Amino acid sequence: MNSTQRTRIAEAAMAILQATPTGQLGITIMNKALFYADLCALRDLGETITRSGYIALPQGPILNHYERSLVRKLESLGLAEQTREGWEKPLVSRMRVDRFELLSDEEVGIAQLVSRKIQGKSAAWVSDYSHENEAWIRAFRTGMGAPIDMIIALQQVLE
C-alpha cells in the first residue's frame, strides 16, 4: 500500500469522523463505515473511496492492514488518535480537515452520509449486519483474513 492510498484512507476516515456529533467512532464502527462508504462509492462512482481492500475477520469486513493504513496514518498526521479506553477503542478526531486533498466532493458526501447512517448503531449491530454480506461469508469460509471480493460485496448495498 502506498502513501497516497493511506492518505485516501485517512481522509475518508476524517470525513466520517467529522460527520459525527462527537468527532469519534469506535474502531469496529469505523471499519464498517469505511467498508460501506467504499461499497456505496463503487456503486455510485465506479470505484471505492479508499482504493483499498478488505479482509474477513470474525467481526466482519476489516480494512486490510487497518492498524498501519488507518490508525497510524491518522496519528502520524495529527488528525486523530485511537484511545485505549473501553471495549470499542474509539478513534477520536484531534484536528478538523477543511479541505480534502485527494477525495472528491462526491466521495466526501458518500462518507458523510454513511457516517450519519451508522453512527447511532452499536458495534454488535454493525458487525451482525456485515455478517449478512455474501462476500464476507464466502471469504470467511475460505479462512480468517481472506480477501473480500468487493463486486460480490456490492450486492448488499444494491438490495
mmCIF file of C-alpha atoms in Angstrom:
data_model
loop_
_atom_site.group_PDB
_atom_site.id
_atom_site.type_symbol
_atom_site.label_atom_id
_atom_site.label_comp_id
_atom_site.label_asym_id
_atom_site.label_seq_id
_atom_site.Cartn_x
_atom_site.Cartn_y
_atom_site.Cartn_z
ATOM 1 C CA MET A 1 0.000 0.000 0.000
ATOM 2 C CA ASN A 2 1.448 3.350 -0.983
ATOM 3 C CA SER A 3 1.333 6.706 0.757
ATOM 4 C CA THR A 4 -1.427 8.044 -1.493
ATOM 5 C CA GLN A 5 -3.660 5.109 -0.580
ATOM 6 C CA ARG A 6 -3.015 5.636 3.134
ATOM 7 C CA THR A 7 -3.803 9.350 2.733
ATOM 8 C CA ARG A 8 -7.090 8.486 0.951
ATOM 9 C CA ILE A 9 -7.980 6.193 3.850
ATOM 10 C CA ALA A 10 -7.136 8.915 6.386
ATOM 11 C CA GLU A 11 -9.210 11.490 4.506
ATOM 12 C CA ALA A 12 -12.170 9.090 4.259
ATOM 13 C CA ALA A 13 -11.921 8.387 7.980
ATOM 14 C CA MET A 14 -11.831 12.106 8.750
ATOM 15 C CA ALA A 15 -14.897 12.755 6.567
ATOM 16 C CA ILE A 16 -16.663 10.032 8.564
ATOM 17 C CA LEU A 17 -15.450 11.319 11.963
ATOM 18 C CA GLN A 18 -16.339 14.920 11.154
ATOM 19 C CA ALA A 19 -19.914 13.881 10.339
ATOM 20 C CA THR A 20 -20.415 12.579 13.898
ATOM 21 C CA PRO A 21 -21.654 14.857 16.677
ATOM 22 C CA THR A 22 -18.727 13.936 18.953
ATOM 23 C CA GLY A 23 -15.909 13.535 16.415
ATOM 24 C CA GLN A 24 -15.309 9.948 17.432
ATOM 25 C CA LEU A 25 -16.293 6.405 16.488
ATOM 26 C CA GLY A 26 -15.377 3.006 17.829
ATOM 27 C CA ILE A 27 -12.832 1.196 15.674
ATOM 28 C CA THR A 28 -15.303 -1.534 14.673
ATOM 29 C CA ILE A 29 -17.881 1.002 13.570
ATOM 30 C CA MET A 30 -15.194 2.988 11.710
ATOM 31 C CA ASN A 31 -14.082 -0.102 9.805
ATOM 32 C CA LYS A 32 -17.687 -0.851 8.823
ATOM 33 C CA ALA A 33 -18.326 2.794 7.886
ATOM 34 C CA LEU A 34 -15.297 2.714 5.563
ATOM 35 C CA PHE A 35 -16.438 -0.622 4.091
ATOM 36 C CA TYR A 36 -19.953 0.626 3.347
ATOM 37 C CA ALA A 37 -18.723 4.011 2.116
ATOM 38 C CA ASP A 38 -16.438 2.149 -0.283
ATOM 39 C CA LEU A 39 -19.320 -0.045 -1.446
ATOM 40 C CA CYS A 40 -21.603 2.960 -1.989
ATOM 41 C CA ALA A 41 -18.853 4.746 -3.912
ATOM 42 C CA LEU A 42 -18.236 1.627 -6.003
ATOM 43 C CA ARG A 43 -21.960 1.520 -6.800
ATOM 44 C CA ASP A 44 -22.326 5.259 -7.487
ATOM 45 C CA LEU A 45 -18.922 6.287 -8.843
ATOM 46 C CA GLY A 46 -17.425 3.063 -10.193
ATOM 47 C CA GLU A 47 -14.537 2.852 -7.714
ATOM 48 C CA THR A 48 -14.003 2.774 -3.980
ATOM 49 C CA ILE A 49 -13.055 5.840 -1.956
ATOM 50 C CA THR A 50 -10.086 4.276 -0.173
ATOM 51 C CA ARG A 51 -8.807 2.216 -3.137
ATOM 52 C CA SER A 52 -8.023 -0.412 -0.505
ATOM 53 C CA GLY A 53 -9.036 -3.992 0.101
ATOM 54 C CA TYR A 54 -10.852 -5.610 2.998
ATOM 55 C CA ILE A 55 -10.318 -8.922 4.711
ATOM 56 C CA ALA A 56 -12.680 -11.275 6.500
ATOM 57 C CA LEU A 57 -12.267 -11.398 10.264
ATOM 58 C CA PRO A 58 -14.745 -12.736 12.851
ATOM 59 C CA GLN A 59 -16.027 -9.172 13.472
ATOM 60 C CA GLY A 60 -16.818 -8.799 9.755
ATOM 61 C CA PRO A 61 -15.027 -6.947 6.958
ATOM 62 C CA ILE A 62 -11.963 -5.025 8.145
ATOM 63 C CA LEU A 63 -9.768 -2.668 6.173
ATOM 64 C CA ASN A 64 -6.658 -4.576 5.131
ATOM 65 C CA HIS A 65 -3.778 -3.562 7.433
ATOM 66 C CA TYR A 66 -6.090 -1.098 9.231
ATOM 67 C CA GLU A 67 -3.663 -0.586 12.112
ATOM 68 C CA ARG A 68 -0.986 0.753 9.770
ATOM 69 C CA SER A 69 -3.118 2.242 6.992
ATOM 70 C CA LEU A 70 -5.754 3.850 9.199
ATOM 71 C CA VAL A 71 -4.786 4.271 12.849
ATOM 72 C CA ARG A 72 -1.068 5.004 12.464
ATOM 73 C CA LYS A 73 -1.631 7.259 9.451
ATOM 74 C CA LEU A 74 -4.230 9.361 11.295
ATOM 75 C CA GLU A 75 -1.960 9.580 14.334
ATOM 76 C CA SER A 76 1.139 10.473 12.287
ATOM 77 C CA LEU A 77 -0.771 13.303 10.579
ATOM 78 C CA GLY A 78 -2.060 14.537 13.951
ATOM 79 C CA LEU A 79 -5.640 14.236 12.716
ATOM 80 C CA ALA A 80 -6.989 11.625 15.125
ATOM 81 C CA GLU A 81 -5.875 9.054 17.629
ATOM 82 C CA GLN A 82 -7.165 5.746 18.849
ATOM 83 C CA THR A 83 -7.867 5.777 22.560
ATOM 84 C CA ARG A 84 -7.332 2.679 24.656
ATOM 85 C CA GLU A 85 -10.450 3.295 26.724
ATOM 86 C CA GLY A 86 -13.351 0.860 26.795
ATOM 87 C CA TRP A 87 -14.274 -2.035 24.603
ATOM 88 C CA GLU A 88 -14.580 -0.045 21.368
ATOM 89 C CA LYS A 89 -11.174 1.695 21.409
ATOM 90 C CA PRO A 90 -12.597 4.737 19.573
ATOM 91 C CA LEU A 91 -10.840 6.897 17.033
ATOM 92 C CA VAL A 92 -11.088 10.496 18.233
ATOM 93 C CA SER A 93 -10.665 13.463 15.907
ATOM 94 C CA ARG A 94 -7.932 15.879 17.063
ATOM 95 C CA MET A 95 -7.941 18.309 14.147
ATOM 96 C CA ARG A 96 -10.528 19.335 11.573
ATOM 97 C CA VAL A 97 -9.884 18.849 7.862
ATOM 98 C CA ASP A 98 -11.427 21.749 5.968
ATOM 99 C CA ARG A 99 -10.177 20.794 2.523
ATOM 100 C CA PHE A 100 -9.700 17.227 1.395
ATOM 101 C CA GLU A 101 -6.738 16.915 -0.960
ATOM 102 C CA LEU A 102 -7.485 13.550 -2.591
ATOM 103 C CA LEU A 103 -11.203 12.952 -2.110
ATOM 104 C CA SER A 104 -13.754 14.466 -4.463
ATOM 105 C CA ASP A 105 -16.799 16.277 -3.095
ATOM 106 C CA GLU A 106 -18.887 13.239 -4.110
ATOM 107 C CA GLU A 107 -16.626 10.883 -2.141
ATOM 108 C CA VAL A 108 -16.736 13.128 0.930
ATOM 109 C CA GLY A 109 -20.526 13.278 0.618
ATOM 110 C CA ILE A 110 -20.803 9.484 0.473
ATOM 111 C CA ALA A 111 -18.536 9.088 3.516
ATOM 112 C CA GLN A 112 -20.573 11.644 5.463
ATOM 113 C CA LEU A 113 -23.885 10.026 4.508
ATOM 114 C CA VAL A 114 -22.686 6.597 5.615
ATOM 115 C CA SER A 115 -21.392 8.129 8.841
ATOM 116 C CA ARG A 116 -24.771 9.662 9.615
ATOM 117 C CA LYS A 117 -26.497 6.326 8.938
ATOM 118 C CA ILE A 118 -24.111 4.178 11.000
ATOM 119 C CA GLN A 119 -23.071 6.383 13.934
ATOM 120 C CA GLY A 120 -26.037 5.589 16.168
ATOM 121 C CA LYS A 121 -25.555 1.845 15.799
ATOM 122 C CA SER A 122 -23.677 -0.407 18.192
ATOM 123 C CA ALA A 123 -20.558 -2.319 17.220
ATOM 124 C CA ALA A 124 -22.557 -5.537 17.647
ATOM 125 C CA TRP A 125 -25.258 -4.268 15.272
ATOM 126 C CA VAL A 126 -22.830 -3.214 12.528
ATOM 127 C CA SER A 127 -20.884 -6.469 12.882
ATOM 128 C CA ASP A 128 -24.085 -8.507 12.645
ATOM 129 C CA TYR A 129 -25.170 -6.503 9.593
ATOM 130 C CA SER A 130 -21.812 -7.055 7.904
ATOM 131 C CA HIS A 131 -22.110 -10.778 8.613
ATOM 132 C CA GLU A 132 -25.054 -10.776 6.189
ATOM 133 C CA ASN A 133 -22.728 -9.686 3.371
ATOM 134 C CA GLU A 134 -22.297 -12.575 0.933
ATOM 135 C CA ALA A 135 -18.712 -11.625 0.089
ATOM 136 C CA TRP A 136 -17.722 -11.649 3.768
ATOM 137 C CA ILE A 137 -19.459 -15.017 4.224
ATOM 138 C CA ARG A 138 -17.578 -16.524 1.271
ATOM 139 C CA ALA A 139 -14.225 -15.048 2.297
ATOM 140 C CA PHE A 140 -14.605 -16.086 5.933
ATOM 141 C CA ARG A 141 -15.409 -19.644 4.868
ATOM 142 C CA THR A 142 -12.144 -19.605 2.911
ATOM 143 C CA GLY A 143 -10.254 -18.658 6.057
ATOM 144 C CA MET A 144 -9.806 -15.845 8.525
ATOM 145 C CA GLY A 145 -8.029 -12.953 6.824
ATOM 146 C CA ALA A 146 -9.118 -13.943 3.306
ATOM 147 C CA PRO A 147 -9.673 -11.010 0.928
ATOM 148 C CA ILE A 148 -13.240 -9.876 0.296
ATOM 149 C CA ASP A 149 -14.487 -9.591 -3.283
ATOM 150 C CA MET A 150 -15.929 -6.074 -3.428
ATOM 151 C CA ILE A 151 -18.047 -6.824 -6.505
ATOM 152 C CA ILE A 152 -19.845 -9.601 -4.643
ATOM 153 C CA ALA A 153 -19.988 -7.391 -1.518
ATOM 154 C CA LEU A 154 -21.710 -4.709 -3.575
ATOM 155 C CA GLN A 155 -24.877 -6.842 -3.713
ATOM 156 C CA GLN A 156 -25.691 -5.875 -0.131
ATOM 157 C CA VAL A 157 -25.947 -2.152 -0.925
ATOM 158 C CA LEU A 158 -27.926 -2.749 -4.100
ATOM 159 C CA GLU A 159 -30.721 -4.501 -2.217
#
